Amino acid sequence: MLKIGLLGCGRIGQVHARSLMRLDSAKIVAVADAFPASAAALAETTGAEVRDVDAIMASDDVDAIIICTPTDTHYDLIHSAAKAGKSIFCEKPVDMSADRIRDCIKVVEENGVGFLTAFNRRFDPNFANVQARIAAGEVGNVEIVTILSRDPSAPPVSYIESSGGIFRDMMIHDLDMARFLLGEEPVQVFAVGSALVDPAIGEAGDVDTAAVTLTTASGKICQISNSRRASYGYDQRLEVHGSKGMLRAENVLENHVEVATEAGFKRAPTLNFFLERYEAAYLSEMQHFVDAVTNGTPAAPSITDGLRAQVLADAATESWKTGKPVSV
Amino acid sequence: MLKIGLLGCGRIGQVHARSLMRLDSAKIVAVADAFPASAAALAETTGAEVRDVDAIMASDDVDAIIICTPTDTHYDLIHSAAKAGKSIFCEKPVDMSADRIRDCIKVVEENGVGFLTAFNRRFDPNFANVQARIAAGEVGNVEIVTILSRDPSAPPVSYIESSGGIFRDMMIHDLDMARFLLGEEPVQVFAVGSALVDPAIGEAGDVDTAAVTLTTASGKICQISNSRRASYGYDQRLEVHGSKGMLRAENVLENHVEVATEAGFKRAPTLNFFLERYEAAYLSEMQHFVDAVTNGTPAAPSITDGLRAQVLADAATESWKTGKPVSV
Amino acid sequence: MLKIGLLGCGRIGQVHARSLMRLDSAKIVAVADAFPASAAALAETTGAEVRDVDAIMASDDVDAIIICTPTDTHYDLIHSAAKAGKSIFCEKPVDMSADRIRDCIKVVEENGVGFLTAFNRRFDPNFANVQARIAAGEVGNVEIVTILSRDPSAPPVSYIESSGGIFRDMMIHDLDMARFLLGEEPVQVFAVGSALVDPAIGEAGDVDTAAVTLTTASGKICQISNSRRASYGYDQRLEVHGSKGMLRAENVLENHVEVATEAGFKRAPTLNFFLERYEAAYLSEMQHFVDAVTNGTPAAPSITDGLRAQVLADAATESWKTGKPVSV
Amino acid sequence: MLKIGLLGCGRIGQVHARSLMRLDSAKIVAVADAFPASAAALAETTGAEVRDVDAIMASDDVDAIIICTPTDTHYDLIHSAAKAGKSIFCEKPVDMSADRIRDCIKVVEENGVGFLTAFNRRFDPNFANVQARIAAGEVGNVEIVTILSRDPSAPPVSYIESSGGIFRDMMIHDLDMARFLLGEEPVQVFAVGSALVDPAIGEAGDVDTAAVTLTTASGKICQISNSRRASYGYDQRLEVHGSKGMLRAENVLENHVEVATEAGFKRAPTLNFFLERYEAAYLSEMQHFVDAVTNGTPAAPSITDGLRAQVLADAATESWKTGKPVSV
């Protein structure tokens, strides 16, 4: 039974708490949050104690830390937890600065603690199935990866101003997915972008519609496109063209009902909310983390995966700003 | 080059004429119709001569007769053509009376002429593919056949009054398809029906919504349902459950475009008009007839297939009227 | 917080216990099972106490009873629970005898306790969506209902010998679904059946492949077909043809990935195990029961729904045995 | 009745001849080919006369010229035909040199003759439907266009050596399609490419796997990817993400049959041969040309469309070679 300290009791912290409650092999012992009411509420639901962060780090009855606090706190928390010998599950991004992530890698490695960077989409049953079948050789050598990702609607401009922009807060998931599926590091990034959804996003110095091309040393190609708004919901698709075939993960719709009328055949919209769309992924991700820590095996995506996705997001941002391909 | 005399220049006659014009191995030599203007128009399009029926039967330059005239004329035309040694392509139904079809079988057999009963749906690329894969053993032994067939809209009551009713004018196609897919003769028919689409159809002594259950000697089961009206178009689907798997033929839609909006994912309606839906089937059917006559091999569906479908339609009508299963 | 006593800690009892643990509004207080080890195991997982059945019926801290024991015990348990004023959630079938179910209805009504007959499929998100859209008038008047239901593989003959046969142990779900979707009581049942999957099933006096036609007073038609074996998994589909359109619930597949190779486009098999296929339905069913009891509103499907499905299953069995349609 | 002179009786010439034979409003009067036997064969099939090119240009009974000869002959034939006042249907590419196409535009405009550049895919019923619905505003403003195009197998290296490379011989169709769907001229092209299918293609100085990003002045984005080889057939898909929704054209499969077995649900491969996949497009294209010339309205795609696609293909080639985005 892995004993957990959960830091940050907001929306994503609650998601992970619910996953942990469904696992027989883990138990939330303590929770902490800057807002005492949030911590108290999650303590009530989970049966955990409220403790402050330092106390959790010092607790003998805590084996692993789940970090769901704001990004700018990750660096210090990772350092504290690693030094305290706790395994770490850290929400993405690990940090907004690649150099600071490198510092975190150092402290994690020095202390030999387990670490999972929470790129939840790798655990989606569909995308995980695609990757497993690539690994099994079902489509031969991967040649072209295509990732189509659109959010239902744009976040407020205030969020974008602090998020690092579309490549760092949204496309970073797709950049990690590209690495997961390509099986080889991208060496070049080319990005274009436009503010087509909301001019205020453009005025804030970002774009809401973006496309990236990645290439690897052996010549594999990945095309990604993002939009901050899709009238039909949360659009999350990808496909992999290989030497022996093609794998395609389609959207998850609200249900499997089709209605036929004079207007044609109509199916349901996509699952519209990311917590619902990726519910199974969040559960599977936590199961993987708990199993890895319990068994002493490495968790994946690792903290290095977290670094590499951030480096790609930085390169995409630079490419978009300069209009030129960027080597990584 | 098979030389053809075409009798009946109405809608279905024109369909067969167009098919023949696309074949290199056949040529329409002569056409006839009770309405001289119809015959003249088709002669103009095809380059054929207008002749009267007797002249066509007596023509040395005519090898085969295509019968597209009203059902009540089929009997005499089949007799004349068979005695004249012409191969025969006959629109369905061969005749409204099973006994009279038996007479036709006799004259066809006595004169050794080729004969095809025009159950065009057997030649639909989808349904033909299903049957070929059954024959190849892909789903093992056939156990349950399900046929769903709906017309876009009900014909005028005047048509129904002379058509013999829904089991004979509409479901007969499905009854033939059932035999084609079951690979075994039905021995019992149970039918139910209601006038739900148009009360006038009920007042005319028929139904517009009907369902039939067929069973064979070895216990295979077929369920068929029909409606005279589908808001979403011409619905033509079937599936075959076998010991090793299931084959399913889906509808043919107007195109392969899907639109996603707030309302969900919408595909096009079905091809709505039977001539368009079965265009490929009509061409393939005629190719088969021409090849069979040219090569001296039997055409299928045969005149006996025409008889058996009519017997099943009669039995379904009786079952619906009496409320009891009918043995055949 | 609804306090629950759960009777029967086998497979389905465990399913309902897991659902209850995911609900905030209910709590399992006590469990009972003829096998002490089973009760103890479930008590451990849920934090409930083990009590004997009489003690549970007498417990002041138990509001509602979940009956997951063998069918032949339902009658007595329903009587005890009703007299003790407990609301009742009862696994299907309520009883193998329609007359004994009528006795149960009497005791439930006399004591005014809530009752839910656990036809879980009504709570499947897809089928529930179909019914809700019928109710909203989306396809106009229902005219033809088609239900296709196949199990992955046949149960042992020993099960069939005591189950009451395919119409009572398997098709009863589809008969209830037919009533749910038709919105009108069937007045006639016609059934056919064959032992095509396993001759031993035939020797045991049952069939493994069956088809039923239901008709209602106003002329609506329902066709159901069942097979005990589908190579491709648990096949659960239905469709509703109405005056304004058609609703179709497709299978739930293991994932949304398609692979394209020389052989064509291949999607995953269906979710193969009923507990997995209907996981969401079991949860939604329990939520509905807890809400209904808590709010004092009627739960559905009711005990009368349980009776009517049993009457239809009896009629189907009789029709299959006699070869004649049976009025109900 | 439009009277046609057809130049070049090879594979694509035969395709257009078959289309013309299915149209009532046009007639092939004369054919020419450098190989007399080819001309004679097509004359036999169509009932046309064999004439030499100069004679066709001089014929009073020829209204329009179909140019299906090798690309390097187009320039002179366009000049001759335009000066002779004949309308022109010209296979793509108009010429390998943009400057020479500009000369052709001049002679076509000076002589006021009709001209169609045969980008057949615009006439595919699916792609044409997508464009018509964009034009009707069904998805609002176009923001992202995604085009996925893969050939069943790579051509011989000898073809590639003279074809101008993948961007000019294969992707040019997609570049034209991008313009058709974007409704706005691309202003920048970025291309990447690799020889992953056949190293000999790389040795010949070309690539077999390529991806392009186009951007327009207003910020619309198009991503195209190509492969010379797809194990599953001729893969031709596209989608358009707009402010109000998304339109998606899926592949055309060999049939609409699905088989379910232990391995899952399997549909047919794509129509594998471009002449079959685009049969309807070829017919519709010719119908459009004949109608436009007959009615004196402009045909589209125009010769200017032919120029712009070639300019984009040149820019893509340059971008791939230099590794930099190219402005157009």
mmCIF file of N, CA and C in Angstrom, chain D residues 15-88:
data_model
loop_
_atom_site.group_PDB
_atom_site.id
_atom_site.type_symbol
_atom_site.label_atom_id
_atom_site.label_comp_id
_atom_site.label_asym_id
_atom_site.label_seq_id
_atom_site.Cartn_x
_atom_site.Cartn_y
_atom_site.Cartn_z
ATOM 1 N N VAL D 15 -9.445 7.360 -70.920
ATOM 2 C CA VAL D 15 -10.382 7.715 -69.847
ATOM 3 C C VAL D 15 -11.320 8.827 -70.307
ATOM 4 N N HIS D 16 -10.724 9.872 -70.897
ATOM 5 C CA HIS D 16 -11.555 10.995 -71.317
ATOM 6 C C HIS D 16 -12.475 10.601 -72.472
ATOM 7 N N ALA D 17 -11.994 9.706 -73.335
ATOM 8 C CA ALA D 17 -12.847 9.238 -74.433
ATOM 9 C C ALA D 17 -14.075 8.511 -73.875
ATOM 10 N N ARG D 18 -13.840 7.668 -72.870
ATOM 11 C CA ARG D 18 -14.987 6.953 -72.272
ATOM 12 C C ARG D 18 -15.980 7.935 -71.640
ATOM 13 N N SER D 19 -15.459 8.955 -70.982
ATOM 14 C CA SER D 19 -16.362 9.949 -70.402
ATOM 15 C C SER D 19 -17.187 10.616 -71.500
ATOM 16 N N LEU D 20 -16.501 10.995 -72.576
ATOM 17 C CA LEU D 20 -17.209 11.697 -73.661
ATOM 18 C C LEU D 20 -18.302 10.820 -74.274
ATOM 19 N N MET D 21 -18.048 9.501 -74.351
ATOM 20 C CA MET D 21 -19.055 8.599 -74.916
ATOM 21 C C MET D 21 -20.294 8.505 -74.019
ATOM 22 N N ARG D 22 -20.146 8.846 -72.746
ATOM 23 C CA ARG D 22 -21.307 8.792 -71.848
ATOM 24 C C ARG D 22 -22.078 10.117 -71.826
ATOM 25 N N LEU D 23 -21.555 11.123 -72.514
ATOM 26 C CA LEU D 23 -22.250 12.418 -72.535
ATOM 27 C C LEU D 23 -23.066 12.552 -73.819
ATOM 28 N N ASP D 24 -24.295 13.030 -73.686
ATOM 29 C CA ASP D 24 -25.130 13.237 -74.868
ATOM 30 C C ASP D 24 -24.746 14.513 -75.611
ATOM 31 N N SER D 25 -24.027 15.410 -74.910
ATOM 32 C CA SER D 25 -23.821 16.760 -75.454
ATOM 33 C C SER D 25 -22.468 16.933 -76.144
ATOM 34 N N ALA D 26 -21.728 15.837 -76.308
ATOM 35 C CA ALA D 26 -20.435 15.945 -76.979
ATOM 36 C C ALA D 26 -20.182 14.690 -77.808
ATOM 37 N N LYS D 27 -19.267 14.826 -78.761
ATOM 38 C CA LYS D 27 -18.982 13.721 -79.685
ATOM 39 C C LYS D 27 -17.528 13.842 -80.121
ATOM 40 N N ILE D 28 -16.799 12.734 -80.058
ATOM 41 C CA ILE D 28 -15.407 12.757 -80.519
ATOM 42 C C ILE D 28 -15.409 12.595 -82.029
ATOM 43 N N VAL D 29 -14.884 13.598 -82.711
ATOM 44 C CA VAL D 29 -14.870 13.588 -84.178
ATOM 45 C C VAL D 29 -13.563 12.999 -84.692
ATOM 46 N N ALA D 30 -12.473 13.381 -84.022
ATOM 47 C CA ALA D 30 -11.166 12.964 -84.535
ATOM 48 C C ALA D 30 -10.204 12.703 -83.388
ATOM 49 N N VAL D 31 -9.292 11.739 -83.629
ATOM 50 C CA VAL D 31 -8.266 11.432 -82.638
ATOM 51 C C VAL D 31 -6.907 11.412 -83.330
ATOM 52 N N ALA D 32 -5.862 11.687 -82.524
ATOM 53 C CA ALA D 32 -4.501 11.637 -83.061
ATOM 54 C C ALA D 32 -3.570 11.073 -82.006
ATOM 55 N N ASP D 33 -2.533 10.376 -82.471
ATOM 56 C CA ASP D 33 -1.517 9.878 -81.541
ATOM 57 C C ASP D 33 -0.236 9.643 -82.332
ATOM 58 N N ALA D 34 0.882 9.810 -81.657
ATOM 59 C CA ALA D 34 2.162 9.576 -82.318
ATOM 60 C C ALA D 34 2.292 8.115 -82.753
ATOM 61 N N PHE D 35 1.593 7.237 -82.036
ATOM 62 C CA PHE D 35 1.589 5.825 -82.421
ATOM 63 C C PHE D 35 0.309 5.549 -83.202
ATOM 64 N N PRO D 36 0.425 5.279 -84.477
ATOM 65 C CA PRO D 36 -0.789 5.091 -85.301
ATOM 66 C C PRO D 36 -1.709 4.005 -84.756
ATOM 67 N N ALA D 37 -1.139 2.958 -84.170
ATOM 68 C CA ALA D 37 -1.988 1.872 -83.688
ATOM 69 C C ALA D 37 -2.875 2.334 -82.528
ATOM 70 N N SER D 38 -2.320 3.192 -81.670
ATOM 71 C CA SER D 38 -3.109 3.706 -80.555
ATOM 72 C C SER D 38 -4.261 4.546 -81.077
ATOM 73 N N ALA D 39 -3.960 5.400 -82.033
ATOM 74 C CA ALA D 39 -5.008 6.239 -82.608
ATOM 75 C C ALA D 39 -6.077 5.374 -83.253
ATOM 76 N N ALA D 40 -5.642 4.372 -83.977
ATOM 77 C CA ALA D 40 -6.604 3.506 -84.683
ATOM 78 C C ALA D 40 -7.502 2.778 -83.694
ATOM 79 N N ALA D 41 -6.925 2.311 -82.599
ATOM 80 C CA ALA D 41 -7.715 1.570 -81.611
ATOM 81 C C ALA D 41 -8.775 2.461 -80.992
ATOM 82 N N LEU D 42 -8.407 3.681 -80.650
ATOM 83 C CA LEU D 42 -9.385 4.560 -80.024
ATOM 84 C C LEU D 42 -10.431 5.036 -81.035
ATOM 85 N N ALA D 43 -10.006 5.182 -82.290
ATOM 86 C CA ALA D 43 -10.959 5.545 -83.349
ATOM 87 C C ALA D 43 -12.019 4.438 -83.486
ATOM 88 N N GLU D 44 -11.560 3.228 -83.444
ATOM 89 C CA GLU D 44 -12.468 2.069 -83.558
ATOM 90 C C GLU D 44 -13.499 2.087 -82.422
ATOM 91 N N THR D 45 -13.028 2.274 -81.198
ATOM 92 C CA THR D 45 -13.931 2.264 -80.037
ATOM 93 C C THR D 45 -14.932 3.402 -80.075
ATOM 94 N N THR D 46 -14.464 4.567 -80.511
ATOM 95 C CA THR D 46 -15.302 5.758 -80.375
ATOM 96 C C THR D 46 -16.062 6.096 -81.646
ATOM 97 N N GLY D 47 -15.672 5.489 -82.754
ATOM 98 C CA GLY D 47 -16.304 5.848 -84.012
ATOM 99 C C GLY D 47 -15.756 7.150 -84.601
ATOM 100 N N ALA D 48 -14.646 7.632 -84.055
ATOM 101 C CA ALA D 48 -14.038 8.868 -84.574
ATOM 102 C C ALA D 48 -13.112 8.536 -85.740
ATOM 103 N N GLU D 49 -12.681 9.600 -86.450
ATOM 104 C CA GLU D 49 -11.667 9.432 -87.501
ATOM 105 C C GLU D 49 -10.280 9.631 -86.922
ATOM 106 N N VAL D 50 -9.283 8.962 -87.518
ATOM 107 C CA VAL D 50 -7.899 9.288 -87.224
ATOM 108 C C VAL D 50 -7.488 10.424 -88.164
ATOM 109 N N ARG D 51 -6.962 11.502 -87.561
ATOM 110 C CA ARG D 51 -6.407 12.591 -88.382
ATOM 111 C C ARG D 51 -5.059 12.968 -87.767
ATOM 112 N N ASP D 52 -4.230 13.687 -88.537
ATOM 113 C CA ASP D 52 -3.019 14.153 -87.859
ATOM 114 C C ASP D 52 -3.317 15.454 -87.122
ATOM 115 N N VAL D 53 -2.399 15.851 -86.245
ATOM 116 C CA VAL D 53 -2.672 16.976 -85.355
ATOM 117 C C VAL D 53 -2.991 18.241 -86.142
ATOM 118 N N ASP D 54 -2.196 18.507 -87.172
ATOM 119 C CA ASP D 54 -2.442 19.730 -87.943
ATOM 120 C C ASP D 54 -3.823 19.710 -88.582
ATOM 121 N N ALA D 55 -4.202 18.543 -89.066
ATOM 122 C CA ALA D 55 -5.523 18.429 -89.694
ATOM 123 C C ALA D 55 -6.620 18.690 -88.672
ATOM 124 N N ILE D 56 -6.422 18.177 -87.459
ATOM 125 C CA ILE D 56 -7.435 18.406 -86.418
ATOM 126 C C ILE D 56 -7.531 19.894 -86.097
ATOM 127 N N MET D 57 -6.382 20.534 -85.976
ATOM 128 C CA MET D 57 -6.385 21.965 -85.674
ATOM 129 C C MET D 57 -7.104 22.744 -86.781
ATOM 130 N N ALA D 58 -6.988 22.248 -88.008
ATOM 131 C CA ALA D 58 -7.583 22.948 -89.147
ATOM 132 C C ALA D 58 -9.030 22.541 -89.423
ATOM 133 N N SER D 59 -9.515 21.540 -88.680
ATOM 134 C CA SER D 59 -10.849 20.990 -89.003
ATOM 135 C C SER D 59 -11.967 21.943 -88.601
ATOM 136 N N ASP D 60 -12.853 22.201 -89.520
ATOM 137 C CA ASP D 60 -14.028 23.011 -89.197
ATOM 138 C C ASP D 60 -14.995 22.262 -88.286
ATOM 139 N N ASP D 61 -14.944 20.942 -88.346
ATOM 140 C CA ASP D 61 -15.903 20.166 -87.539
ATOM 141 C C ASP D 61 -15.345 19.806 -86.158
ATOM 142 N N VAL D 62 -14.340 20.527 -85.710
ATOM 143 C CA VAL D 62 -13.807 20.325 -84.354
ATOM 144 C C VAL D 62 -13.907 21.639 -83.584
ATOM 145 N N ASP D 63 -14.626 21.597 -82.451
ATOM 146 C CA ASP D 63 -14.810 22.806 -81.641
ATOM 147 C C ASP D 63 -13.797 22.894 -80.499
ATOM 148 N N ALA D 64 -13.386 21.741 -80.000
ATOM 149 C CA ALA D 64 -12.571 21.736 -78.771
ATOM 150 C C ALA D 64 -11.538 20.631 -78.847
ATOM 151 N N ILE D 65 -10.403 20.884 -78.199
ATOM 152 C CA ILE D 65 -9.271 19.950 -78.229
ATOM 153 C C ILE D 65 -9.043 19.412 -76.812
ATOM 154 N N ILE D 66 -8.889 18.105 -76.726
ATOM 155 C CA ILE D 66 -8.514 17.475 -75.456
ATOM 156 C C ILE D 66 -7.045 17.090 -75.576
ATOM 157 N N ILE D 67 -6.186 17.672 -74.746
ATOM 158 C CA ILE D 67 -4.741 17.416 -74.855
ATOM 159 C C ILE D 67 -4.301 16.400 -73.804
ATOM 160 N N CYS D 68 -3.950 15.212 -74.269
ATOM 161 C CA CYS D 68 -3.528 14.113 -73.386
ATOM 162 C C CYS D 68 -2.152 13.609 -73.797
ATOM 163 N N THR D 69 -1.415 14.433 -74.448
ATOM 164 C CA THR D 69 -0.082 14.060 -74.937
ATOM 165 C C THR D 69 0.959 14.343 -73.853
ATOM 166 N N PRO D 70 2.233 13.931 -74.070
ATOM 167 C CA PRO D 70 3.265 14.200 -73.066
ATOM 168 C C PRO D 70 3.382 15.696 -72.759
ATOM 169 N N THR D 71 3.800 15.995 -71.510
ATOM 170 C CA THR D 71 3.814 17.376 -71.026
ATOM 171 C C THR D 71 4.609 18.307 -71.935
ATOM 172 N N ASP D 72 5.716 17.812 -72.476
ATOM 173 C CA ASP D 72 6.568 18.736 -73.240
ATOM 174 C C ASP D 72 5.957 19.127 -74.585
ATOM 175 N N THR D 73 4.864 18.515 -74.953
ATOM 176 C CA THR D 73 4.172 18.913 -76.193
ATOM 177 C C THR D 73 3.044 19.911 -75.937
ATOM 178 N N HIS D 74 2.668 20.098 -74.664
ATOM 179 C CA HIS D 74 1.491 20.931 -74.357
ATOM 180 C C HIS D 74 1.633 22.352 -74.913
ATOM 181 N N TYR D 75 2.812 22.902 -74.707
ATOM 182 C CA TYR D 75 3.032 24.308 -75.066
ATOM 183 C C TYR D 75 2.654 24.577 -76.527
ATOM 184 N N ASP D 76 3.211 23.781 -77.423
ATOM 185 C CA ASP D 76 2.946 24.020 -78.851
ATOM 186 C C ASP D 76 1.482 23.740 -79.190
ATOM 187 N N LEU D 77 0.947 22.684 -78.593
ATOM 188 C CA LEU D 77 -0.448 22.325 -78.917
ATOM 189 C C LEU D 77 -1.411 23.403 -78.427
ATOM 190 N N ILE D 78 -1.134 23.945 -77.244
ATOM 191 C CA ILE D 78 -1.988 25.028 -76.732
ATOM 192 C C ILE D 78 -1.916 26.236 -77.673
ATOM 193 N N HIS D 79 -0.718 26.551 -78.110
ATOM 194 C CA HIS D 79 -0.595 27.680 -79.037
ATOM 195 C C HIS D 79 -1.373 27.424 -80.331
ATOM 196 N N SER D 80 -1.185 26.241 -80.905
ATOM 197 C CA SER D 80 -1.888 25.944 -82.171
ATOM 198 C C SER D 80 -3.390 25.994 -81.986
ATOM 199 N N ALA D 81 -3.848 25.330 -80.910
ATOM 200 C CA ALA D 81 -5.300 25.233 -80.703
ATOM 201 C C ALA D 81 -5.895 26.612 -80.446
ATOM 202 N N ALA D 82 -5.209 27.413 -79.620
ATOM 203 C CA ALA D 82 -5.741 28.735 -79.298
ATOM 204 C C ALA D 82 -5.839 29.578 -80.575
ATOM 205 N N LYS D 83 -4.779 29.515 -81.371
ATOM 206 C CA LYS D 83 -4.792 30.306 -82.610
ATOM 207 C C LYS D 83 -5.864 29.815 -83.577
ATOM 208 N N ALA D 84 -6.167 28.534 -83.512
ATOM 209 C CA ALA D 84 -7.215 27.983 -84.377
ATOM 210 C C ALA D 84 -8.603 28.224 -83.781
ATOM 211 N N GLY D 85 -8.651 28.866 -82.620
ATOM 212 C CA GLY D 85 -9.949 29.208 -82.026
ATOM 213 C C GLY D 85 -10.649 28.036 -81.360
ATOM 214 N N LYS D 86 -9.884 26.992 -81.057
ATOM 215 C CA LYS D 86 -10.495 25.833 -80.398
ATOM 216 C C LYS D 86 -10.423 26.000 -78.875
ATOM 217 N N SER D 87 -11.464 25.583 -78.193
ATOM 218 C CA SER D 87 -11.404 25.508 -76.728
ATOM 219 C C SER D 87 -10.497 24.349 -76.344
ATOM 220 N N ILE D 88 -9.907 24.460 -75.158
ATOM 221 C CA ILE D 88 -8.836 23.529 -74.789
ATOM 222 C C ILE D 88 -9.082 22.901 -73.413
#
